[in-house]
CSV table of C-alpha atoms in Angstrom, one decimal:
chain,number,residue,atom,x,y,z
C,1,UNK,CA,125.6,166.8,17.7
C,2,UNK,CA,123.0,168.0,15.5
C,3,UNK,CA,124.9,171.4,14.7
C,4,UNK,CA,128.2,168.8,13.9
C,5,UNK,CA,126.3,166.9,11.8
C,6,UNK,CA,125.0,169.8,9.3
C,7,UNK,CA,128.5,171.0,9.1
C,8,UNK,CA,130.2,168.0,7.9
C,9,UNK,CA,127.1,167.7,5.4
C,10,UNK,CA,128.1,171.0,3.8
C,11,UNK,CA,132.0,170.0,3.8
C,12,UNK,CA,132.9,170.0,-0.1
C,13,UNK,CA,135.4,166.9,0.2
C,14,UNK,CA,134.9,163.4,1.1
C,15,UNK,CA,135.9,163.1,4.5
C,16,UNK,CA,139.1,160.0,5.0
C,17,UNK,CA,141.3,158.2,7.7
C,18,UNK,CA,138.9,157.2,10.9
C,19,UNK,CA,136.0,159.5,9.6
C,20,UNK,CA,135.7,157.9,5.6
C,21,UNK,CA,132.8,156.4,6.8
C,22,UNK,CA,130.7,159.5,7.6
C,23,UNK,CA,130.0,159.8,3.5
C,24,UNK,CA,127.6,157.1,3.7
C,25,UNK,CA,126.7,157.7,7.4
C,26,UNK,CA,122.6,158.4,7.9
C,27,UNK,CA,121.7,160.4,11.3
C,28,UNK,CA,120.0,158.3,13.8
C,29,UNK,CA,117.0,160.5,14.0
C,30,UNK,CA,114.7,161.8,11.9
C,31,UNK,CA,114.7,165.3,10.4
C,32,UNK,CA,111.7,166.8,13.2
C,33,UNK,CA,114.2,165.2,15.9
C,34,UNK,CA,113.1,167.5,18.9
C,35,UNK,CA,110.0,165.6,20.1
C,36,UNK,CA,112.5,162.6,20.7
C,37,UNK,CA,115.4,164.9,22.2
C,38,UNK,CA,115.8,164.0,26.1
C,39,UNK,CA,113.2,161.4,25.4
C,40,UNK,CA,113.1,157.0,26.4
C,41,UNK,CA,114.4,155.2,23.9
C,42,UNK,CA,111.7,152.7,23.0
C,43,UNK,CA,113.6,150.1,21.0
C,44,UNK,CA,116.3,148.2,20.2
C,45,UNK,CA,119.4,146.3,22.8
C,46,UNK,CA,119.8,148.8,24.5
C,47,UNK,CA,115.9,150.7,25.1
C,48,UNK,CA,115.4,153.0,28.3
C,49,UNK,CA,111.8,151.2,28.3
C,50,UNK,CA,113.2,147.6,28.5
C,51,UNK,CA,115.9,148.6,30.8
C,52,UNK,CA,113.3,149.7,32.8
C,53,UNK,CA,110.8,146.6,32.9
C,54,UNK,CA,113.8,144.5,33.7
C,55,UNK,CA,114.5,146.8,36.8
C,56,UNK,CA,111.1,146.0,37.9
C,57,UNK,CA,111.8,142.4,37.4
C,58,UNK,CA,114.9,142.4,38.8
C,59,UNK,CA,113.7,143.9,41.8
C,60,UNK,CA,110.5,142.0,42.4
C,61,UNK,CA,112.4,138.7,42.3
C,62,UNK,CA,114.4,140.4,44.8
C,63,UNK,CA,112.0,141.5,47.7
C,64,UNK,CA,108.9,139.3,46.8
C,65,UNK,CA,107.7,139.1,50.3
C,66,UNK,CA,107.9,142.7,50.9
C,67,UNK,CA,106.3,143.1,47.5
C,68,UNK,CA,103.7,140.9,49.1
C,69,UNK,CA,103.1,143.0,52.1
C,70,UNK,CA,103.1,146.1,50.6
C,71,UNK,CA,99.7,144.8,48.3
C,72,UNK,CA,98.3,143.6,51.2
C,73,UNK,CA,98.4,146.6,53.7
C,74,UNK,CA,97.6,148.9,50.4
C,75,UNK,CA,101.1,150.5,50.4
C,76,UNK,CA,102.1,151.0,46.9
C,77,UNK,CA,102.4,154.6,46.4
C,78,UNK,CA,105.4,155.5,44.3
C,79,UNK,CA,107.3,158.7,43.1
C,80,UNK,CA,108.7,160.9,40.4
C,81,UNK,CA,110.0,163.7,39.1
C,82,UNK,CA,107.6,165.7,36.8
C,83,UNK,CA,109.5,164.8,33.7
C,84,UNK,CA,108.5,163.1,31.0
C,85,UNK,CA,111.3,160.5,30.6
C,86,UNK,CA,111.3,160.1,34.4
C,87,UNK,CA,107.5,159.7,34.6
C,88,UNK,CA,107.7,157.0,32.0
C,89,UNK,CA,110.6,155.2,33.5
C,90,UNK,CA,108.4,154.7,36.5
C,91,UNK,CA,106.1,153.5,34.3
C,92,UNK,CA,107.7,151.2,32.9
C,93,UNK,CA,109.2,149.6,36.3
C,94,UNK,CA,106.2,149.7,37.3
C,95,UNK,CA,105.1,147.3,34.9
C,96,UNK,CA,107.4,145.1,35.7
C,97,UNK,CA,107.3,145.1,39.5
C,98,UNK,CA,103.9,145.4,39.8
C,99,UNK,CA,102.3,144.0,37.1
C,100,UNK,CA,101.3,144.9,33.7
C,101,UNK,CA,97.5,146.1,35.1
C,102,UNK,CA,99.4,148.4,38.1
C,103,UNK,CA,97.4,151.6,37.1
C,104,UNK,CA,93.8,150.0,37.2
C,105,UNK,CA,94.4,147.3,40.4
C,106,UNK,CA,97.6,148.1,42.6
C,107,UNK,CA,99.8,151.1,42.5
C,108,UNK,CA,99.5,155.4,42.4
C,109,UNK,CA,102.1,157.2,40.9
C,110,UNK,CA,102.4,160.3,42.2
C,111,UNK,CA,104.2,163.4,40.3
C,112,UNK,CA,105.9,165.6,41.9
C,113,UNK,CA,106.0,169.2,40.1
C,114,UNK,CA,110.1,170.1,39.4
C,115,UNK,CA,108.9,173.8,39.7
C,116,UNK,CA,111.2,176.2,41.2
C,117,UNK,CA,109.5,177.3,45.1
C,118,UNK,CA,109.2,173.8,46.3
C,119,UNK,CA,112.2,174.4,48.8
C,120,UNK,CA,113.5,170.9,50.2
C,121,UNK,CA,109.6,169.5,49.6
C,122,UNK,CA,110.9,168.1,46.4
C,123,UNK,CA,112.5,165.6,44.1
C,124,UNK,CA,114.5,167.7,42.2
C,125,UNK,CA,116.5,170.4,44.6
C,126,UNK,CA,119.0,171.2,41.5
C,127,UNK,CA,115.5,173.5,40.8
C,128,UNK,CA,114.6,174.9,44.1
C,129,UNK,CA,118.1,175.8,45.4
C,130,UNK,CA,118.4,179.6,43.7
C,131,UNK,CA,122.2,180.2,45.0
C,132,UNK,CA,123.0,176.9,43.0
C,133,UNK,CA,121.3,177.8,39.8
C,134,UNK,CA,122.6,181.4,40.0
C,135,UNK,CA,124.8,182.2,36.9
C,136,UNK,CA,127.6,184.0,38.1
C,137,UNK,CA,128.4,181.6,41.2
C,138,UNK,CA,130.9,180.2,39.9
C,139,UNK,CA,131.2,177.5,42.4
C,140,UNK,CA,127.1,176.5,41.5
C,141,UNK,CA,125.6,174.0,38.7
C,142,UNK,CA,128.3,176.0,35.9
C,143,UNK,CA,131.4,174.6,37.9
C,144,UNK,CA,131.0,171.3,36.1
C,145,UNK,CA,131.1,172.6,32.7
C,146,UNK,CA,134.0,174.9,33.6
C,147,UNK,CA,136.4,172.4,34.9
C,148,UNK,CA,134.6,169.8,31.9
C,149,UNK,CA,136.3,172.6,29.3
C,150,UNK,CA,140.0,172.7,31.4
C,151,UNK,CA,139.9,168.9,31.2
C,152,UNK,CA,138.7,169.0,27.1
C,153,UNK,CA,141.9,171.1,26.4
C,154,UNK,CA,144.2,168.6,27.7
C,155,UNK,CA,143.2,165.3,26.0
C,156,UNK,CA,141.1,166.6,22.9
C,157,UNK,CA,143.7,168.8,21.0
C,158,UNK,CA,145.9,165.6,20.0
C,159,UNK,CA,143.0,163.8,18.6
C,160,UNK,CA,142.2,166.6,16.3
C,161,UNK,CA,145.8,167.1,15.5
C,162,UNK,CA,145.3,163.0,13.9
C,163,UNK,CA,141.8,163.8,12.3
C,164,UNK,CA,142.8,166.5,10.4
C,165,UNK,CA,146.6,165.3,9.3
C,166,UNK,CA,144.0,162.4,7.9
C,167,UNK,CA,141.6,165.4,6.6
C,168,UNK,CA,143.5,168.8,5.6
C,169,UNK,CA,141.3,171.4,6.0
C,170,UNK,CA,138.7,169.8,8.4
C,171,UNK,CA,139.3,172.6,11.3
C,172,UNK,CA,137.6,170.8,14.0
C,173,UNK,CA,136.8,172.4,17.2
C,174,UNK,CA,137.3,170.7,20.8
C,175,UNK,CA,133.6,171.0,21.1
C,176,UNK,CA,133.0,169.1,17.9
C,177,UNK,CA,135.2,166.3,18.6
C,178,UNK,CA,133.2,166.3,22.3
C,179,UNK,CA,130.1,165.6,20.4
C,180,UNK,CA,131.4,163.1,18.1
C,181,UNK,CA,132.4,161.1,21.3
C,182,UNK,CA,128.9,161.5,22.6
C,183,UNK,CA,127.3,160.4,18.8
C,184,UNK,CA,128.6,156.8,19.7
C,185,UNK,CA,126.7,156.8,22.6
C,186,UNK,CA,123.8,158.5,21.4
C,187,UNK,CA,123.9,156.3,18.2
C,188,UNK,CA,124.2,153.4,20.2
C,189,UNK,CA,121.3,153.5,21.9
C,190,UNK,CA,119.1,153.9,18.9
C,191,UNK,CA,120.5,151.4,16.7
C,192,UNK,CA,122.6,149.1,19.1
C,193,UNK,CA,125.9,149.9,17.5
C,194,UNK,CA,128.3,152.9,16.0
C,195,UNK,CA,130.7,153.7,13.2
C,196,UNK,CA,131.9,156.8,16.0
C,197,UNK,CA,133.1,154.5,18.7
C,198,UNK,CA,135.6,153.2,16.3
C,199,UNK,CA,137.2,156.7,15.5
C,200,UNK,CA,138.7,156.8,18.8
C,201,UNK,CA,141.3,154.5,20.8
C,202,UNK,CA,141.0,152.9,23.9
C,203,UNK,CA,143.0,155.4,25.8
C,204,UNK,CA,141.0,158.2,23.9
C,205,UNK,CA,137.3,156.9,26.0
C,206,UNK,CA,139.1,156.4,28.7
C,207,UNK,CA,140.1,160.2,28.6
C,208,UNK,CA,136.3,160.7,27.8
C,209,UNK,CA,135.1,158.8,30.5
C,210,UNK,CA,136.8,161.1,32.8
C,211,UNK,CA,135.2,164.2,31.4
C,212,UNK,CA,131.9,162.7,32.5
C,213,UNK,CA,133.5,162.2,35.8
C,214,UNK,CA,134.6,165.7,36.2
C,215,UNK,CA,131.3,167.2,34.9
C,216,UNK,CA,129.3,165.0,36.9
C,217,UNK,CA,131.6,165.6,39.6
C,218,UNK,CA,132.4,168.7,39.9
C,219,UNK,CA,128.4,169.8,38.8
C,220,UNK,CA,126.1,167.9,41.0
C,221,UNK,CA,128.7,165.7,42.5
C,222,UNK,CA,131.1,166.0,45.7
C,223,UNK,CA,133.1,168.4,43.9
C,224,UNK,CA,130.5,171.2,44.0
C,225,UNK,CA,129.3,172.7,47.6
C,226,UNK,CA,126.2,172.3,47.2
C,227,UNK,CA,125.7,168.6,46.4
C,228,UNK,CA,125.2,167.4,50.0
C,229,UNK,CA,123.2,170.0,50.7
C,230,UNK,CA,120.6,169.6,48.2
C,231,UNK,CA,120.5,165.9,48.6
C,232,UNK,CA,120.3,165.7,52.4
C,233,UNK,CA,116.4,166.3,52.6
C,234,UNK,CA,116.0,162.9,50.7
C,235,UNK,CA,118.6,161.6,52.4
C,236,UNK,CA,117.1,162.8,56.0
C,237,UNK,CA,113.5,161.8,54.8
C,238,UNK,CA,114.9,158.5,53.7
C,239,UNK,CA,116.2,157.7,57.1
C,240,UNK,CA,113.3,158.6,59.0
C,241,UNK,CA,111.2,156.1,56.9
C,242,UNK,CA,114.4,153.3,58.0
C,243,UNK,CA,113.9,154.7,62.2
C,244,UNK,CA,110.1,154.2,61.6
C,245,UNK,CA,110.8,150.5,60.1
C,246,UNK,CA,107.5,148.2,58.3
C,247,UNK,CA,105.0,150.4,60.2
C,248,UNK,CA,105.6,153.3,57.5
C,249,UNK,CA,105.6,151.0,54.6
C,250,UNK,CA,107.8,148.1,53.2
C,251,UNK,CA,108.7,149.8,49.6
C,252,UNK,CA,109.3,153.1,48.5
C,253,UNK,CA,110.2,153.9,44.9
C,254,UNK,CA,111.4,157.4,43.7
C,255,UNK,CA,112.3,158.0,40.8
C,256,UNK,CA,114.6,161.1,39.0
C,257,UNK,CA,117.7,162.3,37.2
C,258,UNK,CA,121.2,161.5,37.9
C,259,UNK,CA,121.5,165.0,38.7
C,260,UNK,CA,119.2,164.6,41.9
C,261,UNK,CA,121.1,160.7,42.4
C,262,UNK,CA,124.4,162.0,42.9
C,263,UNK,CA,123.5,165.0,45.8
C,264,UNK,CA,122.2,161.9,47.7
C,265,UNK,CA,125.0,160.1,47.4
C,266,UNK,CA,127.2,163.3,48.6
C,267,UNK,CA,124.8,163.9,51.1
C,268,UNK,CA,126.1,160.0,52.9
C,269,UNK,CA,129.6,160.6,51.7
C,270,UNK,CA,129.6,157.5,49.8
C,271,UNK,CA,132.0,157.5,47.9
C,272,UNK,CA,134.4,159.7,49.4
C,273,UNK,CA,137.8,160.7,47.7
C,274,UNK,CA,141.2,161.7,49.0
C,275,UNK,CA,141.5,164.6,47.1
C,276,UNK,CA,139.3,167.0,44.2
C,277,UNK,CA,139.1,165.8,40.8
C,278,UNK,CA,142.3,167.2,38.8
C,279,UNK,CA,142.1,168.6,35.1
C,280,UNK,CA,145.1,167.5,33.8
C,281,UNK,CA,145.5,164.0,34.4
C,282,UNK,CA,143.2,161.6,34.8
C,283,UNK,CA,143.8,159.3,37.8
C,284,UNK,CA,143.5,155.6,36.8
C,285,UNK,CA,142.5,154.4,40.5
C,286,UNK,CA,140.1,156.9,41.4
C,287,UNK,CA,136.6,155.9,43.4
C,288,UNK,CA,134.6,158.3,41.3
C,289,UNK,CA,133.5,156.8,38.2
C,290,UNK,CA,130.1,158.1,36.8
C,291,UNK,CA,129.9,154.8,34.4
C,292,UNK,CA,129.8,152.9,37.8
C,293,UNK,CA,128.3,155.2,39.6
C,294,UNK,CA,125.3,157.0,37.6
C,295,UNK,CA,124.7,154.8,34.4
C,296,UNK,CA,121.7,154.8,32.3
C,297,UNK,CA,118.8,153.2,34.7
C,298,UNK,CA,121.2,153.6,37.7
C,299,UNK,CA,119.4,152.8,41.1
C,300,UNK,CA,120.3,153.2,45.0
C,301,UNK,CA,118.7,150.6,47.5
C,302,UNK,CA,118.6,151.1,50.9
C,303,UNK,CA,117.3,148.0,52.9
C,304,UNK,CA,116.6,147.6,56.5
C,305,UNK,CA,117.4,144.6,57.5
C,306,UNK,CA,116.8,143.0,61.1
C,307,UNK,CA,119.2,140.1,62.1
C,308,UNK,CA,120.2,138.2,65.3
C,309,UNK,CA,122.6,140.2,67.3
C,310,UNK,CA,124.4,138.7,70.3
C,311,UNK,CA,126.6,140.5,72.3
C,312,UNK,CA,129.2,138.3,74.2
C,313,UNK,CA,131.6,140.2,77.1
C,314,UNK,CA,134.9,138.5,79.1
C,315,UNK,CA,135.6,139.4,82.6
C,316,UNK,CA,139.6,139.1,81.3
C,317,UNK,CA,141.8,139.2,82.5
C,318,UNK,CA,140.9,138.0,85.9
C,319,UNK,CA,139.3,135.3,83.5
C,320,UNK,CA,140.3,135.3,80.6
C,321,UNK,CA,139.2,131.8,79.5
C,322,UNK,CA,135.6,133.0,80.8
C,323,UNK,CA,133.1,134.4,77.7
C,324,UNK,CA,129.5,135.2,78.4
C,325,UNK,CA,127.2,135.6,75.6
C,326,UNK,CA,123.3,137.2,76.0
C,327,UNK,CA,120.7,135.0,74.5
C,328,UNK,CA,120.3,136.2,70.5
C,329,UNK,CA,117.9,139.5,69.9
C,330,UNK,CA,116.6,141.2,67.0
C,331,UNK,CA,119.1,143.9,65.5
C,332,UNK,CA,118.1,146.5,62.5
C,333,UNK,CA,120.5,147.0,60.0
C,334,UNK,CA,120.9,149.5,57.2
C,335,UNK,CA,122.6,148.4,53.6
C,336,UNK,CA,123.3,150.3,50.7
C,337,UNK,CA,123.4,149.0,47.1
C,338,UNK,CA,124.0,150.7,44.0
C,339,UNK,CA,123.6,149.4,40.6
C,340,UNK,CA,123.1,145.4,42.2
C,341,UNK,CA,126.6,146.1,44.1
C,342,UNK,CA,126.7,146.8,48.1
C,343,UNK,CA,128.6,149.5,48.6
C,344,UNK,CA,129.9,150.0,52.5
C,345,UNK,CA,129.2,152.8,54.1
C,346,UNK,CA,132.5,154.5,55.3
C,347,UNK,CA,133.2,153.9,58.9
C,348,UNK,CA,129.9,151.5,59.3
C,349,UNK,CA,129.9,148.5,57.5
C,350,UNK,CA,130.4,145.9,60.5
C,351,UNK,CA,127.1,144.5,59.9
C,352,UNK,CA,126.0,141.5,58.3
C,353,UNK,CA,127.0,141.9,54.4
C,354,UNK,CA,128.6,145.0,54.9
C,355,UNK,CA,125.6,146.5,56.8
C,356,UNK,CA,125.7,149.4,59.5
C,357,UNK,CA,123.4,149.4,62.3
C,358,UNK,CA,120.4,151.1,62.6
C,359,UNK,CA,121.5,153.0,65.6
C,360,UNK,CA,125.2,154.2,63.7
C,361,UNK,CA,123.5,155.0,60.4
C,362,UNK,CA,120.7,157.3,62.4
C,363,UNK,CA,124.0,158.8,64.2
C,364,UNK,CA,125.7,159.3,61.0
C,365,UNK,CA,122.7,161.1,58.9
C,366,UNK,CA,122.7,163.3,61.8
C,367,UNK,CA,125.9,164.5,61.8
C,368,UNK,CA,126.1,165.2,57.9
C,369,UNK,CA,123.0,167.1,58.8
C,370,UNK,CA,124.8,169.4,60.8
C,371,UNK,CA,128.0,169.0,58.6
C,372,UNK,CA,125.8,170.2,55.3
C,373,UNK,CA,124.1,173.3,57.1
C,374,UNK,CA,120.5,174.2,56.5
C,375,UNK,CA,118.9,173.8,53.0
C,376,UNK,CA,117.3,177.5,53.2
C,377,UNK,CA,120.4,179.3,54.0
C,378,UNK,CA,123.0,177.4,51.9
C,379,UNK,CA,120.4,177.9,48.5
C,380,UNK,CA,119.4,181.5,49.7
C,381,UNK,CA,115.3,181.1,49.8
C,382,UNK,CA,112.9,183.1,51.7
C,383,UNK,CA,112.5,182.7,55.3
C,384,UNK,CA,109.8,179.7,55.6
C,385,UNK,CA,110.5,177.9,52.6
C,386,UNK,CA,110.2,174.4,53.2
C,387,UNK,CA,113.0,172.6,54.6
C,388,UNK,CA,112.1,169.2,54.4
C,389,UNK,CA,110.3,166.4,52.5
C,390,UNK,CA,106.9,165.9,53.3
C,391,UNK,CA,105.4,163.8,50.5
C,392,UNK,CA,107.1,160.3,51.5
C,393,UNK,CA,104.5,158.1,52.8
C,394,UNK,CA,101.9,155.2,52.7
């Protein structure tokens, strides 16, 4: 963005059409702009730091007893990934969940390091799985990028055939028509609106939007063979906390990047699709949608829930008028919600609101864990590397 911007600065013609407005356009950020690059937005609409408080909010008003019962048994550790956005946006929820004083009455953060020989013991397995990072794996983390670019030379090349009929002798590049999509963003965040959005159609973001799909997809998503892989440690740990039930602790918060979100979510086969991501079309009724899916702030829930069960049985159809029912008993469930939205799990959502039972759900993380393979062998580490989470508890 930032190499975009100094080029069109040096152009020595007014730009026209859908980019006139760039003459009197200021840059969102100031001129020593790398202390604020990958950094919370602090103000405006749209803020990573109120987005944040609000979650905490949002989410206290939602589980005030457990809430309760957490401060009471002195349960409130929470987690996150040793970056400095991430560690802030715990902060911040923080704040609002626990209460503006959390550091000096209630809660412990704890940071957990995103160094590279953590193994599975770790937030952030996009930096402890070595075959994933290698460079010349061409099915690892570069996967996204590459089908990103096969996707870019199908739906950019007509919008900079329009830009520079409006601009002769502009030259733009797919890459710089990439980054002035991701200016409106970027600019929207800081100021709460943006001359950029306005340069493209409607049809134009939608193409975008499905270039973060495929990147996100195809990079840390179900698309790339090591997503459920690296996410099945949190995903195991996760359900050993549901087996162990209020005994372990009624909240746990961790808190990372959407890279380390989506290997979860691969890791349960959440959102499962009926085919790979293609690169030259964009299918309009696809499940994977990283807007949906991953936005800014995105969150997964997963609540246990324990509900009157009552199994009834027939002795038809000797009687088939006769039903016997057992008197009610306590049943745990397990429910998924992302972004405020439940979300099924496939093949177990028979529960109440779309739950799946305790037993099922422990059945099914077991599988996948069998399904995925071992975390040591499918990232290549050292015999003895650690192969699961151990820092999730009360």
């Amino acid at each position: 963005m930032v190499a975009l911007h100094n080029r069109l600065r040096t152009l020595d013609f007014d730009l026209l059409g859908d980019l006139a407005f760039f003459n009197n356009w200021t840059f969102f950020m100031a001129e020593d702009y790398e202390p604020e690059i990958g950094e919370l937005v602090p103000t405006g609409p749209y803020a990573g730091s109120l987005g944040a408080f609000q979650a905490g909010v949002t989410v206290r008003t939602r589980y005030p007893d457990l809430r309760a019962t957490a401060i009471a048994r002195n349960q409130t550790n929470f987690w996150a990934a040793d970056s400095h956005r991430v560690v802030e946006t715990a902060k911040y929820f923080a704040a609002g969940f626990w209460g503006i004083d959390w550091e000096s009455e209630t809660a412990k953060l704890h940071i957990i390091p995103e160094t590279s020989g953590l193994g599975a013991d770790t937030l952030t397995t996009g930096n402890t799985c070595k075959a994933y990072l290698e460079p010349h794996n061409h099915q690892g983390r570069h996967k996204g990028l590459r089908k990103l670019e096969e996707w870019q030379s199908v739906y950019i090349p007509p919008i900079i055939q329009r830009l520079e009929q409006q601009n002769p002798g502009l030259d733009l590049s797919i890459r710089e028509v990439f980054s002035m999509q991701e200016l409106c963003g970027f600019e929207l965040l800081a100021r709460g609106s943006s001359l950029w959005c306005d340069v493209f159609t409607h049809d134009e973001w939608r193409d975008f939007e499905y270039a973060r799909d495929i990147l996100h997809y195809y990079r840390t998503g179900p698309g790339n063979k090591y997503s459920a892989g690296r996410g099945f440690p949190f995903l195991n740990a996760t359900a050993n906390l549901l087996s162990s039930g209020v005994s372990a602790g009624s909240l746990f918060f961790s808190f990372v990047h959407d890279g380390d979100i989506l290997p979860l979510l691969s890791a349960l086969d959440l959102f499962p699709s009926p085919e790979d991501l293609p690169t030259d079309t964009a299918p309009q009724n696809r499940v994977w949608k990283t807007s949906s899916i991953v936005p800014m702030g995105g969150r997964i829930e997963f609540e246990r829930m324990v509900c009157p069960y009552v199994y009834c049985h027939s002795n038809a159809p000797l009687y088939p008028n006769h039903v016997y029912c057992d008197p009610p008993h306590p049943e745990p469930y397990i429910r998924v919600v992302v972004n405020d939205g439940v979300v099924p799990i496939p093949g177990c959502n028979d529960g109440p609101g779309k739950s799946c039972p305790l037993a099922a759900f422990e059945r099914r993380v077991m599988l996948r864990g069998w399904e995925v393979g071992d975390f040591g062998k499918l990232c290549g580490l050292e015999e003895g590397a650690a192969d699961k989470i151990t820092f999730l508890h009360q």
